[in-house]
Amino acid sequence: MLSWRPTLRRKLLAVMLLTTLVAVVVALGAMIGYDLRAYHQGWVDDVTAQAELVGSASTAALSFDDERVATENLALLRLQPKVRAAALYTAQGQLFASYGADNAPPRVPDRPEADGERVDGGELLVFKPVRENGRRVGTVFVRARYELHDRLLNYAGIAVVVALVAMLVALVLSSWLQRLVTGPVLEIASVAQDVVRQRNYSRRARQLSDDETGALAQAFNEMLAEIEMRTRALEDSNRDKAREVEERRQAQQEVMRLNQELEQRVQERTAQLEASNQELAAASEAAQRANRAKSEFLSSMSHELRTPLNAIIGFGQLLSADTGAPPQRLKLFTEHIVGAGRHLLTLINEILNLAQIEAGRVSLSLEPVLAGEVLVECRTMVEPLASRRGITLDFPAGASEAVMADRTRLKQVLLNLLSNAVKYNRDDGLVAVSCRRTEAMLRITVRDTGAGLRPEQLSQLFQPFNRLGQEGGPQEGTGIGLVVTRRLVELMGGNIGVDSVPGQGSEFWVELPLAAPQAVPDAPALAATGPVSAGAQVATVLCVEDNPTNLQLVEAILSSRPGLRLLTARDGESGVALARAHKPQAILMDNHMPGMSGHEAQALLHADPATAHIPVIALTADAMPDAVEQGLARGYFRYLTKPVDPADLLAALDDALAHARSQQPA
């Protein structure tokens, strides 16, 4: 009958496997526990943040009982697949609006529970208060998937596999280590048994290693040598000397090995220092880039914030100074102030949202935008390019539809399609724009009479950096405009497409959701700013400004000064054309405009002998000290920053008109 004996090899194997198993279990248990806790907290924080964002966005809807806006805010949660349902409750606990994922009926409670979060089965329930100025106006509820149990099961499976693999590796390693550990011991045992049986004291155990087992073999051999000492004294002495030489040689080799290790460590440390220096240089360069980016950001924000402040302060000063104005005029000023204030509030909200958006993500402000108004602005910008090639522009008249879009991005989309239709058109061709309702969408179509696109070109149309064989053509471009355009349209909830026939032209169309139109005041293109007495000399002033409210502010300021005739332009190209045609005595120029900037327009006028003598006054929201110095160095007569004081504007204009009169021949 065979029996299992706890031999040395089996003991070593058991110790190795048990140690490995305990280490793996402890490590996996700690890792899984920490990860599950972090996962749970991250999941709760994410859903809570979504609830707080929805509640913050719905404060106005709850305060003004606007169920439609509340429902639209909740519908934005469709971008979060883990959110299965959400609801808004009034301050009295009544259900106000709800949302269900995948168009399913929302599973929300009839009344809100206590504020906080809890796990119900496989779902996470979050109740958060909605407050406005410290007052609770309602409650937001979010129901999201809670996948902790599934994650725990996955980890359990992974842990079992890892433990099995670790045990297998430990078994293989232990088999190899056993030969190193038990081999010398078994060798000593074999020699000892042979000496006992045969009385052969000349046998010696092999010294297989230099560790403790090797020392044991050496002691065993020395014991045998002591027994033979009387008969083999000389041989033992020679063997001892040979062993001493070998030990010295090994010691010398050990010293050489230590020297090599020291040299290698020195080289490694030197390489680490060099890498640290390179990382320090890279960090310094990154810090410099961050400082430059911060300066550019501050400059841009200064311009965006000062633009509405210019209208608010300017019209406010006019209201306080022009007390005898008719009610209609005072109402118009008040509407401009309110509109600019709302725009300023939108800018502040966008700055706060920007801090929460990762780099590369586009932040859009969707609002009702009149399509006809944006098309008029776009037509003004592309007309100079079309007229140079004799291309006719056919735009729809009286388009009153409004779409939900970001005004700036919508203009960018339409300008890209219109400029492409002009660039890739034939001379004396046609660009026709039309608007048509399709269910709840508005389709804007841009048709050209160019060469058209073949089917294989259409399949590559929206690929980045692909210009469809036009790389060597006369028209400049990067090949990414349509890619950016499609992405912007999709972010605004719309669609974009193209139909083309080779040899006949192409039709690009954009569909955007319809919205209720909102009235926006139009700025007059040509106005007399004040009464002119008989025989008085009229001075012409040109104002180049793309913001309608700022144009009306300038007109209102100049209306108090008789004898002035005001011309206005909405972009740099139109401003240069009016200046060359009418030769005004002074020009007010905004710097930041779509298309040609104010700096570029001023440089063209300064380089033209027919307009070089006209004083140009910068009227811009870019108030950074470097921008002021650079503007004056470029040849601006004066540099005024928004919000502008009416007295400062009139004083600068008087100086410019006096300078213009001094330049006229006697």
XYZ file of C-alpha atoms in Angstrom:
666
model
C 0.000 0.000 0.000
C 1.476 3.290 -1.105
C 1.520 6.152 1.380
C 2.122 9.847 0.834
C 5.211 11.071 2.670
C 5.900 14.779 3.237
C 9.270 14.879 1.501
C 11.392 18.023 1.264
C 10.380 18.637 -2.346
C 6.702 18.382 -1.544
C 7.086 20.713 1.413
C 8.834 23.310 -0.751
C 6.146 22.944 -3.421
C 3.371 23.431 -0.856
C 5.040 26.508 0.626
C 5.562 28.049 -2.831
C 1.965 27.445 -3.968
C 0.425 28.600 -0.675
C 2.520 31.766 -0.600
C 1.629 32.572 -4.203
C -2.070 31.953 -3.602
C -2.162 34.177 -0.491
C -0.278 36.990 -2.249
C -2.526 36.852 -5.309
C -5.718 36.745 -3.217
C -4.642 39.684 -1.039
C -3.491 41.791 -4.026
C -6.581 41.060 -6.109
C -8.877 41.617 -3.134
C -7.333 45.009 -2.370
C -7.337 46.066 -6.023
C -10.929 44.950 -6.651
C -12.185 46.536 -3.428
C -10.507 49.846 -4.187
C -11.646 49.850 -7.812
C -15.259 48.997 -6.926
C -15.342 51.744 -4.314
C -13.844 54.280 -6.763
C -16.196 53.050 -9.508
C -19.218 53.450 -7.239
C -18.176 56.939 -6.159
C -17.370 58.000 -9.740
C -20.706 56.645 -10.993
C -22.602 58.514 -8.230
C -20.633 61.757 -8.857
C -21.270 61.570 -12.615
C -25.038 61.034 -12.254
C -25.213 63.719 -9.521
C -23.383 66.171 -11.799
C -25.850 65.434 -14.612
C -28.757 66.071 -12.203
C -27.232 69.357 -11.005
C -26.583 70.532 -14.595
C -30.192 69.779 -15.588
C -31.490 71.484 -12.439
C -29.324 74.592 -13.040
C -30.455 74.810 -16.668
C -34.134 74.401 -15.676
C -34.244 77.059 -12.936
C -35.838 79.616 -15.245
C -38.297 77.025 -16.634
C -39.504 76.145 -13.122
C -39.692 79.797 -12.060
C -41.720 80.821 -15.121
C -43.718 77.563 -15.419
C -42.271 76.838 -18.883
C -42.858 73.098 -19.329
C -41.535 73.048 -22.885
C -38.096 74.377 -21.957
C -37.945 71.981 -18.995
C -38.782 69.029 -21.272
C -36.101 70.135 -23.790
C -33.523 70.404 -21.006
C -34.376 66.884 -19.821
C -34.194 65.599 -23.413
C -30.516 66.609 -23.508
C -29.894 63.612 -21.219
C -30.261 61.373 -24.272
C -26.544 62.092 -24.812
C -25.916 60.075 -21.613
C -26.813 56.425 -22.423
C -26.599 55.393 -18.790
C -29.482 57.756 -17.846
C -32.748 55.827 -18.233
C -35.250 58.368 -16.886
C -35.406 61.859 -15.367
C -38.018 64.249 -14.029
C -38.491 67.765 -12.685
C -40.814 68.534 -9.766
C -42.143 71.870 -8.600
C -41.412 73.298 -5.164
C -44.734 71.803 -4.019
C -43.628 68.295 -5.112
C -45.809 68.051 -8.231
C -44.416 66.355 -11.356
C -43.516 69.144 -13.821
C -41.674 67.396 -16.707
C -40.218 63.940 -17.363
C -37.899 62.084 -19.752
C -37.542 58.444 -20.707
C -34.620 56.927 -22.616
C -35.215 55.302 -26.025
C -38.675 56.944 -26.227
C -39.892 54.573 -23.483
C -42.422 55.714 -20.857
C -40.415 57.374 -18.079
C -40.320 55.419 -14.800
C -40.333 58.281 -12.325
C -42.003 58.615 -8.900
C -45.154 60.701 -8.584
C -43.556 62.828 -5.874
C -39.913 63.515 -4.994
C -38.171 61.733 -2.169
C -35.579 63.100 0.258
C -32.556 64.737 -1.329
C -29.640 62.387 -1.948
C -28.898 59.187 -3.831
C -29.629 55.503 -3.289
C -29.245 52.222 -5.130
C -32.425 50.364 -6.058
C -31.679 46.952 -7.547
C -29.567 47.563 -10.635
C -30.306 51.317 -10.809
C -29.043 54.484 -9.134
C -31.686 57.031 -8.028
C -30.637 60.680 -7.422
C -32.814 63.483 -5.993
C -31.299 67.004 -6.046
C -32.877 70.369 -5.137
C -33.178 73.142 -7.735
C -32.472 76.530 -6.198
C -32.613 80.087 -7.468
C -30.987 82.823 -5.360
C -30.975 80.458 -2.362
C -34.699 79.661 -2.730
C -35.789 76.156 -3.623
C -37.892 76.184 -6.772
C -38.138 72.461 -7.391
C -36.476 69.051 -7.426
C -34.662 67.130 -10.194
C -34.732 63.325 -10.313
C -32.400 61.095 -12.388
C -32.571 57.293 -12.738
C -29.407 55.699 -14.191
C -28.024 52.214 -14.717
C -25.907 50.847 -11.828
C -23.511 48.245 -13.172
C -21.558 47.525 -9.959
C -22.875 43.935 -9.634
C -21.906 43.075 -13.209
C -18.501 44.651 -12.646
C -18.054 42.556 -9.467
C -18.885 39.342 -11.360
C -16.419 40.287 -14.111
C -13.717 40.918 -11.527
C -14.466 37.580 -9.851
C -13.952 35.775 -13.141
C -10.743 37.694 -13.796
C -9.515 36.939 -10.267
C -10.078 33.182 -10.755
C -8.187 33.218 -14.066
C -5.322 35.269 -12.610
C -5.083 32.962 -9.571
C -4.962 29.863 -11.781
C -2.286 31.397 -14.017
C -0.265 32.500 -10.967
C -0.492 29.010 -9.451
C 0.622 27.466 -12.738
C 3.580 29.841 -12.973
C 4.429 29.135 -9.313
C 4.309 25.379 -10.033
C 6.715 25.730 -12.974
C 9.077 27.951 -10.991
C 8.978 25.668 -7.975
C 9.975 22.680 -10.124
C 13.011 24.622 -11.283
C 13.867 25.916 -7.804
C 13.554 22.440 -6.272
C 16.368 21.216 -8.435
C 18.527 24.059 -7.146
C 17.618 23.601 -3.474
C 17.140 19.849 -2.996
C 19.766 18.680 -5.516
C 22.786 19.416 -3.269
C 21.042 17.898 -0.214
C 20.203 14.681 -2.076
C 23.772 14.557 -3.358
C 25.134 14.704 0.218
C 22.677 12.022 1.336
C 23.706 9.723 -1.528
C 27.440 10.065 -0.737
C 26.827 9.528 2.975
C 24.891 6.312 2.311
C 27.683 5.042 -0.024
C 30.386 5.796 2.560
C 28.441 3.949 5.248
C 27.882 0.880 3.053
C 31.298 0.649 1.356
C 33.517 2.300 3.963
C 35.021 4.330 1.147
C 36.127 7.569 2.789
C 37.576 8.842 -0.450
C 34.109 9.735 -1.730
C 33.174 13.404 -1.711
C 29.840 15.152 -2.120
C 29.581 17.524 -5.078
C 29.355 21.220 -4.178
C 26.629 22.364 -6.577
C 26.250 25.930 -5.248
C 27.886 28.580 -3.071
C 24.923 29.055 -0.689
C 24.047 27.272 2.576
C 23.717 23.876 0.856
C 27.148 24.364 -0.588
C 28.504 25.105 2.878
C 26.853 21.909 4.132
C 28.530 19.862 1.399
C 31.830 21.482 2.188
C 31.519 20.639 5.879
C 30.635 17.049 4.999
C 33.676 16.753 2.787
C 35.876 18.262 5.498
C 34.593 15.652 7.930
C 35.618 12.892 5.526
C 38.953 14.558 5.025
C 39.580 14.650 8.787
C 39.129 10.872 8.904
C 41.745 10.414 6.148
C 44.019 13.122 7.528
C 46.703 10.738 8.812
C 47.050 8.900 5.524
C 46.463 11.703 3.089
C 47.809 14.754 4.914
C 49.858 15.986 1.978
C 46.995 15.566 -0.467
C 44.692 17.385 1.884
C 47.202 20.229 2.207
C 47.504 20.617 -1.551
C 43.774 20.524 -1.909
C 43.408 23.235 0.705
C 45.929 25.435 -1.116
C 44.168 24.914 -4.418
C 40.882 25.779 -2.780
C 42.418 28.952 -1.311
C 43.650 30.029 -4.755
C 40.220 29.401 -6.183
C 38.611 31.421 -3.423
C 40.962 34.334 -4.073
C 40.250 34.120 -7.780
C 36.533 34.159 -7.060
C 37.004 37.113 -4.715
C 38.862 38.992 -7.447
C 36.101 38.206 -9.927
C 33.544 39.422 -7.390
C 35.448 42.712 -7.022
C 35.524 43.114 -10.813
C 31.808 42.338 -10.960
C 31.076 44.980 -8.322
C 33.142 47.527 -10.267
C 31.161 46.813 -13.416
C 27.906 47.176 -11.521
C 29.107 50.495 -10.106
C 30.004 51.786 -13.594
C 26.616 50.658 -14.902
C 24.841 52.451 -12.054
C 26.800 55.628 -12.755
C 25.813 55.472 -16.417
C 22.174 54.850 -15.505
C 22.194 57.781 -13.082
C 23.755 60.013 -15.746
C 21.074 58.980 -18.222
C 18.395 59.721 -15.613
C 19.835 63.196 -15.036
C 19.871 63.881 -18.779
C 16.266 62.703 -19.066
C 15.305 64.915 -16.120
C 16.932 67.911 -17.801
C 15.025 67.215 -20.994
C 11.761 66.888 -19.064
C 12.510 70.168 -17.281
C 13.108 71.905 -20.616
C 9.880 70.456 -22.016
C 7.963 71.584 -18.922
C 9.407 75.086 -19.274
C 8.341 75.236 -22.918
C 4.868 73.956 -21.995
C 4.591 76.677 -19.341
C 5.512 79.330 -21.909
C 2.878 77.965 -24.308
C 0.342 78.028 -21.498
C 1.177 81.676 -20.764
C 0.772 82.587 -24.430
C -2.526 80.719 -24.601
C -3.697 82.523 -21.461
C -2.832 85.914 -22.986
C -4.680 85.069 -26.198
C -7.674 83.853 -24.174
C -7.760 87.053 -22.093
C -7.529 89.175 -25.233
C -10.403 87.294 -26.873
C -12.566 87.443 -23.743
C -11.848 91.161 -23.377
C -13.142 91.762 -26.887
C -16.245 89.590 -26.451
C -17.163 91.134 -23.082
C -16.526 94.729 -24.109
C -18.739 94.488 -27.197
C -22.062 94.220 -25.265
C -20.718 96.550 -22.559
C -20.197 99.171 -25.256
C -23.911 99.090 -26.103
C -25.005 98.991 -22.445
C -22.867 101.911 -21.269
C -23.291 103.922 -24.470
C -27.069 103.715 -24.612
C -27.222 104.174 -20.840
C -25.282 107.432 -21.133
C -27.556 108.538 -23.953
C -30.610 107.773 -21.809
C -29.243 109.875 -18.941
C -28.201 112.744 -21.230
C -31.088 112.833 -23.766
C -33.959 113.290 -21.292
C -36.146 115.073 -23.835
C -36.083 112.292 -26.405
C -39.443 110.851 -27.562
C -40.665 107.659 -25.819
C -40.087 105.549 -28.925
C -36.410 106.504 -28.951
C -36.024 105.867 -25.203
C -37.740 102.485 -25.624
C -35.368 101.582 -28.461
C -32.358 102.495 -26.279
C -33.762 100.384 -23.434
C -34.293 97.405 -25.757
C -30.676 97.678 -26.905
C -29.458 97.771 -23.303
C -31.545 94.716 -22.373
C -30.415 92.837 -25.475
C -26.753 93.625 -24.817
C -27.180 92.612 -21.173
C -28.616 89.263 -22.203
C -25.745 88.789 -24.627
C -23.281 89.617 -21.825
C -24.996 87.061 -19.554
C -24.683 84.464 -22.324
C -20.954 85.208 -22.614
C -20.461 84.804 -18.856
C -22.302 81.467 -18.908
C -20.155 80.298 -21.819
C -16.973 81.234 -19.917
C -18.148 79.223 -16.902
C -19.097 76.272 -19.128
C -15.719 76.468 -20.851
C -14.024 75.590 -17.552
C -15.961 72.290 -17.518
C -15.387 71.290 -21.152
C -12.400 69.230 -22.175
C -10.020 70.550 -24.793
C -11.272 70.004 -28.357
C -14.951 70.045 -27.542
C -17.112 72.722 -29.202
C -19.524 74.696 -27.010
C -22.666 75.795 -28.844
C -25.409 78.227 -27.777
C -28.589 77.056 -29.520
C -31.257 79.763 -29.795
C -33.914 80.884 -32.307
C -32.109 82.509 -35.264
C -33.827 84.128 -38.265
C -32.515 82.327 -41.335
C -33.289 85.281 -43.625
C -31.246 87.670 -41.481
C -28.193 85.396 -41.479
C -28.520 84.912 -45.245
C -28.534 88.700 -45.757
C -25.326 89.011 -43.752
C -23.728 86.165 -45.680
C -24.752 87.681 -49.001
C -23.038 90.938 -48.074
C -19.847 89.055 -47.357
C -19.743 86.914 -50.541
C -20.978 89.581 -53.015
C -17.501 91.075 -53.608
C -16.062 87.641 -54.441
C -18.986 86.815 -56.757
C -18.948 90.187 -58.557
C -15.278 89.817 -59.489
C -16.193 86.721 -61.539
C -19.540 87.955 -62.786
C -21.461 85.349 -60.789
C -25.115 86.153 -60.071
C -26.405 85.634 -56.526
C -30.070 84.649 -56.195
C -31.252 84.765 -52.561
C -34.813 84.205 -51.304
C -36.816 87.332 -50.474
C -38.529 87.664 -47.100
C -37.423 84.377 -45.533
C -39.101 84.622 -42.123
C -38.385 81.144 -40.738
C -36.339 80.802 -37.557
C -34.172 77.801 -36.687
C -32.623 76.550 -33.462
C -28.922 77.111 -34.016
C -25.812 78.883 -32.826
C -25.839 82.132 -34.798
C -22.065 82.344 -35.244
C -21.724 78.684 -36.231
C -24.710 78.909 -38.595
C -23.121 81.861 -40.342
C -19.860 79.899 -40.543
C -21.677 76.939 -42.147
C -23.514 79.054 -44.737
C -20.435 81.125 -45.572
C -18.476 77.936 -46.223
C -21.129 76.585 -48.609
C -21.564 79.951 -50.376
C -17.838 80.587 -50.758
C -17.360 77.065 -52.175
C -20.263 77.638 -54.594
C -18.568 80.823 -55.819
C -14.995 79.482 -55.878
C -15.808 76.295 -57.800
C -18.357 77.916 -60.135
C -17.811 78.955 -63.712
C -17.415 82.600 -64.683
C -20.745 84.421 -65.237
C -22.446 81.527 -63.456
C -25.253 81.434 -60.892
C -25.479 80.710 -57.178
C -29.098 80.195 -56.083
C -30.164 79.934 -52.438
C -33.589 78.614 -51.423
C -35.408 77.816 -48.169
C -38.050 75.117 -47.813
C -39.865 73.555 -44.837
C -39.611 69.773 -44.433
C -41.809 68.680 -41.517
C -40.141 70.176 -38.402
C -36.967 71.182 -40.265
C -35.935 74.066 -42.490
C -33.851 73.075 -45.529
C -31.468 75.730 -46.893
C -30.141 74.785 -50.339
C -27.140 76.341 -52.117
C -27.061 75.502 -55.834
C -24.216 76.383 -58.225
C -23.596 75.980 -61.948
C -20.082 74.606 -61.655
C -18.533 71.430 -63.032
C -20.374 69.157 -60.597
C -19.058 66.043 -58.877
C -18.753 62.456 -60.040
C -20.129 59.602 -57.863
C -16.645 58.561 -56.712
C -15.962 62.172 -55.705
C -19.197 62.359 -53.719
C -18.128 59.331 -51.657
C -14.914 61.175 -50.683
C -16.462 64.616 -50.220
C -16.476 64.762 -46.411
C -13.048 63.197 -45.898
C -10.541 65.540 -44.194
C -7.772 67.047 -46.347
C -9.319 65.554 -49.507
C -9.837 68.265 -52.132
C -11.050 65.831 -54.810
C -8.186 66.488 -57.194
C -8.232 70.297 -56.792
C -4.880 70.394 -54.990
C -3.177 71.866 -58.023
C -6.107 74.044 -59.099
C -6.312 77.859 -58.968
C -8.599 77.889 -55.911
C -6.981 77.798 -52.495
C -8.246 75.572 -49.713
C -7.323 73.004 -47.070
C -9.919 70.319 -47.665
C -11.306 70.389 -44.132
C -14.009 73.064 -44.516
C -16.812 70.640 -45.363
C -15.715 68.257 -42.606
C -15.963 71.075 -40.055
C -19.262 72.222 -41.598
C -20.849 68.773 -41.287
C -19.687 68.442 -37.676
C -21.142 71.859 -36.754
C -24.469 71.022 -38.422
C -24.692 67.702 -36.581
C -23.870 69.377 -33.254
C -26.773 71.794 -33.883
C -29.132 68.828 -34.406
C -29.269 69.117 -38.194
C -28.289 67.237 -41.349
C -26.206 68.080 -44.391
C -26.141 66.502 -47.843
C -25.269 67.074 -51.480
C -26.751 66.254 -54.891
C -24.596 66.755 -57.969
C -24.685 66.122 -61.708
C -21.347 66.261 -63.588
C -21.319 69.177 -65.996
C -24.436 70.823 -64.523
C -23.516 71.806 -60.966
C -24.069 70.804 -57.352
C -26.673 71.382 -54.644
C -25.548 71.449 -51.016
C -28.361 71.471 -48.464
C -28.526 71.931 -44.716
C -31.507 70.981 -42.535
C -31.956 72.559 -39.095
C -34.816 72.313 -36.556
C -37.451 75.039 -36.857
C -38.055 77.478 -33.992
C -40.312 80.435 -33.309
C -38.861 83.560 -35.007
C -37.585 86.451 -32.915
C -37.474 90.020 -34.167
C -34.005 91.552 -34.423
C -33.611 95.233 -35.311
C -31.830 96.003 -38.556
C -29.272 98.763 -38.723
C -29.765 101.430 -41.376
C -27.266 101.442 -44.172
C -27.301 105.203 -44.788
C -28.591 107.917 -42.484
C -28.283 111.624 -41.858
C -27.288 112.062 -38.234
C -28.677 115.542 -37.623
C -30.307 118.589 -39.162
C -28.227 120.587 -41.609
C -28.782 124.302 -42.060
C -28.959 125.822 -45.502
C -25.537 126.442 -46.926
C -23.757 124.456 -44.201
C -20.965 122.125 -45.262
C -21.775 118.436 -44.691
C -18.983 116.141 -43.430
C -19.207 112.441 -44.362
C -18.289 109.861 -41.727
C -17.981 106.137 -42.551
C -18.578 103.587 -39.761
C -17.434 100.010 -40.450
C -19.049 97.720 -37.829
C -20.553 94.199 -38.084
C -22.732 94.477 -34.949
C -26.174 96.082 -35.683
C -26.577 97.347 -32.118
C -23.192 99.066 -32.141
C -24.069 100.691 -35.481
C -27.252 102.133 -34.012
C -25.294 103.335 -30.975
C -22.869 105.260 -33.206
C -25.782 106.708 -35.172
C -27.467 107.820 -31.933
C -24.287 109.476 -30.648
C -23.656 111.320 -33.916
C -27.311 112.447 -34.158
C -26.550 115.172 -31.607
C -23.965 116.705 -33.959
C -25.487 118.555 -36.971
C -23.749 118.633 -40.299
C -22.677 114.999 -40.381
C -23.612 112.386 -42.985
C -23.153 108.776 -41.820
C -22.272 105.850 -44.099
C -22.201 102.326 -42.631
C -20.659 99.028 -43.723
C -21.036 95.592 -42.137
C -17.599 94.152 -43.083
C -14.099 95.223 -44.057
C -14.461 94.672 -47.798
C -17.613 96.789 -48.035
C -15.969 99.456 -45.884
C -12.967 99.729 -48.215
C -15.278 99.931 -51.249
C -17.405 102.741 -49.677
C -14.310 104.660 -48.613
C -12.901 104.599 -52.145
C -16.248 105.578 -53.657
C -17.373 108.391 -51.285
C -14.034 109.696 -49.883
C -15.374 110.366 -46.337
C -13.692 112.950 -44.099
C -13.275 110.384 -41.261
C -13.677 106.631 -40.729
C -14.708 104.703 -37.597
C -13.318 101.147 -37.881
C -14.040 98.008 -35.798
C -11.100 95.570 -35.724
C -12.779 92.184 -35.190
C -15.108 91.441 -38.124
C -15.810 88.325 -40.214
C -13.844 88.100 -43.402
C -11.526 91.093 -43.719
C -10.569 92.450 -40.297
C -10.360 96.124 -39.403
C -6.554 95.959 -39.341
C -6.492 94.618 -42.914
C -9.023 97.216 -44.132
C -7.052 100.069 -42.513
C -3.833 98.788 -44.119
C -5.475 98.786 -47.590
C -6.803 102.336 -47.131
C -3.440 103.555 -45.840
C -1.630 102.020 -48.833
C -4.060 103.566 -51.382
C -2.992 107.154 -52.336
C -6.681 108.077 -52.878
C -7.603 107.234 -49.256
C -4.286 107.444 -47.381
C -5.097 110.970 -46.090
C -8.400 109.939 -44.439
C -8.014 109.650 -40.637
C -9.162 106.247 -39.369
C -10.345 105.946 -35.736
C -10.238 102.443 -34.234
C -13.486 101.651 -32.386
C -12.917 98.167 -30.956
C -13.388 95.991 -27.879
C -9.743 94.836 -27.937
C -8.444 96.901 -24.981
C -5.178 95.064 -24.255
C -2.225 97.505 -23.861
C -0.228 95.762 -26.584
C -3.203 96.025 -28.977
C -3.522 99.791 -28.360
C 0.192 100.368 -28.988
C 0.214 98.200 -32.108
C -2.936 99.908 -33.457
C -1.439 103.401 -33.135
C 1.826 102.149 -34.643
C -0.084 100.833 -37.678
C -1.416 104.296 -38.480
C -4.734 104.670 -36.632
C -5.538 108.349 -35.954
C -7.070 107.465 -32.589
C -7.659 104.150 -30.760
C -10.952 104.043 -28.794
C -11.993 100.935 -26.851
C -15.504 99.687 -26.168
C -17.548 100.541 -24.195
C -16.898 103.973 -25.640
C -17.825 107.249 -23.948
C -19.928 109.461 -26.301
C -17.919 112.533 -25.335
C -14.634 110.781 -26.134
C -15.998 109.606 -29.495
C -17.228 113.102 -30.454
C -13.921 114.665 -29.353
C -11.891 112.162 -31.401
C -14.198 112.728 -34.396
C -13.797 116.530 -34.092
C -10.007 116.112 -34.114
C -10.225 113.818 -37.137
C -12.481 116.250 -39.074
C -10.165 119.154 -38.193
C -7.227 117.097 -39.422
C -9.100 116.302 -42.647
C -9.876 119.987 -43.263
C -6.217 120.882 -42.708
C -5.214 118.384 -45.376
C -7.504 119.952 -48.016
C -5.869 122.401 -50.470
C -6.561 126.107 -49.736
